[in-house]
C-alpha cells in the first residue's frame, strides 16, 4: 500500500465533519490529536461516540491470520465491511492476499491507497467503471483485479466496454448458492454458456469460480457443505475441459463471516488441477466482530478449539431523559448505531469514572437520534450517565462514523480510523 497516501490521513484537519470528537480539537490534524492520547471519557469527547478497541482489534487480526495459514487458505478480507485503508494495511501486513470489495467506488478508494490486489465479489457491467479498471490495469503491471460474471449478457456488456483494453480483465464464474439466492449462475448448463462467452471475449480471461455460501437458502452445515462441494466440482469440470489453459493459478473463492469453517473443510479437499489453486477466503466482519448477528453465527462457536473472535466496537451514549422508573432515553439512534439485524445491547453504565454492568437495562427501539431503554427495578440509571452499547453487524456500523477513535482498555485514544463510504 502507499505509505504516502496513508500518511496524508494524519494531516486531515479535525472539524465538524467528525462526530463525537472533542469540540476543542477543531483545527488540529488527526495526527496531532492522536499524539495527545486523549482519554475517551475525561478529555472532551462528546456523546454519542463510537470507539474501536485497540486490543480486541489486534486480537481479531491475529486470529484470522493464523486461521487462514493453518488451513492453507489465501485471505482477501471483505473491505466493504470497514472501508478503512488503515485497516486494509494491517490486514495486508498480516499476510492477506488482497482486499475484497463490492462496487467500483470501493475499488477506487483501495487504489487511491495503493492496494494491488482486488477481488470484486460482484458483477461489473458499468462501462465507465470498466474503462477506469482497464486504465488502472494498463498503468500498473502489478495491479491484479478479479470480478464475477454470471450471465452471457453481462459478458457481452463487459467485452463491449473493454474494447481496445491493453490487458484482459480476469473473471470468475459466480455459482449461485441455490434457487432463490442472490446473484450467480443457477444451472450447470448456464455455467458452461457463461464460460463459453468469456472464452469468446478477447477482453476477458476466465481464471476460476466463486460464490457466497452465506446465501444458501435455509442454511445448515450440511447444505453449506453441499454447495461448496458443487463449487469445487465446477472448478474441476472447467479445468478438465481446458477452460483454464494458460493461467498461472486457478481461483476458487468463497467465505463470508458465518461459514468460513465449512469453506476450510471443503477447500481442504480441492483436487490437484492443471495449475496451482488459489483457495481464497473472503471473510470481513471478523475485524470488529459484533455483539449480535456474527457473535451467534461465528464458526468459532462450532469449532471452539480454533479460538474466539472478540467484539471490538462499543457505542457510548448518554442518558438524556428518565421520564419514569421503567423508561430512559439515550442520545444515540439510527444515525449512530447499526440496527438492520439486531438492536444494540446495553452492556455497561459509567458514572463518575466507575463502570458497572447495565443490569436491568434493555434496548427496546431506536429513533433517529434516541435509543429507547426499558429499565427494571434493579436498574441504577440517572440522567447524565454514559451507557456503553454493544452493536450487531459491523457492516452497518463503520459506515455511520467517518473517523473512529481507536481506544485502549483504559480509554486512551491512540489513533483514529478513517472510513470512506
Coordinates of C-alpha atoms in Angstrom, one line a residue, residues 41-182:
X41 CA -14.1 9.5 29.0
X42 CA -12.4 12.5 30.5
X43 CA -10.9 14.6 27.7
X44 CA -13.8 16.2 26.0
X45 CA -15.2 13.6 23.7
X46 CA -18.9 14.2 23.1
X47 CA -21.7 11.6 23.1
X48 CA -22.6 9.7 21.2
X49 CA -19.2 8.4 20.3
X50 CA -18.2 5.1 18.7
X51 CA -14.9 3.5 19.9
X52 CA -13.0 0.6 18.5
X53 CA -11.0 -1.4 21.0
X54 CA -7.3 -1.4 20.1
X55 CA -6.6 -4.7 22.0
X56 CA -9.6 -6.6 20.5
X57 CA -8.9 -5.4 17.0
X58 CA -5.3 -6.7 17.3
X59 CA -6.6 -10.0 18.7
X60 CA -9.0 -10.5 15.8
X61 CA -6.5 -9.6 13.1
X62 CA -4.0 -12.1 14.6
X63 CA -6.6 -14.8 15.0
X64 CA -7.8 -14.8 11.4
X65 CA -4.2 -14.6 10.1
X66 CA -3.3 -17.8 11.9
X67 CA -6.6 -19.4 11.0
X68 CA -6.1 -18.8 7.2
X69 CA -2.5 -20.1 7.4
X70 CA -3.4 -23.1 9.4
X71 CA -6.0 -24.2 6.8
X72 CA -3.9 -23.3 3.8
X73 CA -6.2 -20.5 2.6
X74 CA -5.3 -17.3 0.9
X75 CA -7.2 -14.4 2.5
X76 CA -8.8 -11.4 0.9
X77 CA -11.0 -9.9 3.6
X78 CA -14.1 -8.1 2.5
X79 CA -13.1 -4.5 2.8
X80 CA -16.7 -3.2 2.2
X81 CA -17.2 -4.0 5.9
X82 CA -14.8 -1.3 7.0
X83 CA -13.8 0.8 4.0
X84 CA -10.8 1.9 6.2
X85 CA -7.5 1.9 4.4
X86 CA -5.6 1.9 7.7
X87 CA -7.3 -1.5 8.4
X88 CA -6.6 -2.7 4.9
X89 CA -2.9 -2.1 5.6
X90 CA -3.0 -4.0 8.8
X91 CA -4.7 -6.9 7.1
X92 CA -2.2 -6.9 4.3
X93 CA 0.7 -6.7 6.7
X94 CA -0.7 -9.9 8.3
X95 CA -0.5 -11.8 5.1
X96 CA -3.7 -11.0 3.3
X97 CA -3.5 -11.8 -0.4
X98 CA -5.5 -8.7 -1.2
X99 CA -8.8 -6.9 -0.4
X100 CA -12.3 -8.0 -1.5
X101 CA -14.7 -5.2 -2.5
X102 CA -18.2 -4.9 -3.8
X103 CA -18.7 -1.9 -6.1
X104 CA -16.4 0.3 -8.3
X105 CA -16.3 3.2 -5.8
X106 CA -14.7 1.0 -3.2
X107 CA -12.1 -0.2 -5.8
X108 CA -11.3 3.5 -6.4
X109 CA -10.7 4.0 -2.7
X110 CA -8.5 0.9 -2.5
X111 CA -6.5 2.0 -5.5
X112 CA -6.1 5.5 -4.1
X113 CA -4.2 3.9 -1.2
X114 CA -2.2 1.6 -3.3
X115 CA -4.0 -1.8 -2.8
X116 CA -2.5 -4.0 -5.6
X117 CA -4.9 -7.0 -5.5
X118 CA -8.6 -6.6 -5.5
X119 CA -11.3 -9.3 -5.7
X120 CA -14.6 -7.7 -6.7
X121 CA -17.3 -10.0 -5.3
X122 CA -19.9 -8.7 -7.7
X123 CA -20.8 -8.4 -11.4
X124 CA -19.5 -5.4 -13.1
X125 CA -21.2 -4.1 -16.3
X126 CA -21.0 -0.3 -16.0
X127 CA -19.0 1.0 -19.0
X128 CA -17.4 4.0 -17.2
X129 CA -16.2 1.8 -14.3
X130 CA -14.9 -0.9 -16.7
X131 CA -12.9 1.7 -18.7
X132 CA -11.4 3.0 -15.4
X133 CA -10.4 -0.5 -14.4
X134 CA -8.8 -1.0 -17.8
X135 CA -6.8 2.2 -17.4
X136 CA -5.7 1.1 -13.9
X137 CA -4.6 -2.3 -15.3
X138 CA -2.7 -0.6 -18.2
X139 CA -1.0 1.8 -15.9
X140 CA 0.2 -0.6 -13.3
X141 CA 1.5 -4.1 -14.3
X142 CA 1.4 -5.2 -10.6
X143 CA -2.4 -4.5 -10.3
X144 CA -4.4 -7.7 -10.1
X145 CA -8.2 -7.4 -10.5
X146 CA -10.7 -10.3 -10.5
X147 CA -14.5 -10.0 -10.7
X148 CA -17.6 -12.1 -11.0
X149 CA -19.6 -12.9 -14.2
X150 CA -22.9 -14.7 -14.1
X151 CA -24.6 -14.2 -17.5
X152 CA -23.8 -14.2 -21.2
X153 CA -25.4 -10.7 -21.4
X154 CA -23.1 -9.4 -18.7
X155 CA -20.0 -10.8 -20.5
X156 CA -21.1 -9.1 -23.7
X157 CA -21.5 -5.8 -22.0
X158 CA -18.1 -6.1 -20.4
X159 CA -16.4 -7.0 -23.7
X160 CA -18.0 -4.1 -25.5
X161 CA -16.9 -1.6 -22.8
X162 CA -13.4 -3.0 -22.7
X163 CA -12.7 -2.9 -26.5
X164 CA -9.1 -1.9 -27.0
X165 CA -8.0 -2.6 -23.4
X166 CA -4.3 -3.3 -23.0
X167 CA -4.9 -6.2 -20.6
X168 CA -7.8 -8.6 -20.3
X169 CA -9.9 -8.5 -17.1
X170 CA -9.8 -11.6 -15.0
X171 CA -13.2 -13.1 -14.2
X172 CA -14.6 -16.0 -12.2
X173 CA -18.0 -17.6 -12.9
X174 CA -20.2 -17.0 -9.9
X175 CA -22.2 -20.1 -8.8
X176 CA -25.4 -19.2 -7.2
X177 CA -25.9 -20.5 -3.7
X178 CA -29.2 -22.1 -4.7
X179 CA -32.6 -21.3 -6.2
X180 CA -33.9 -18.0 -4.8
X181 CA -30.4 -17.0 -3.6
X182 CA -28.8 -13.7 -4.7

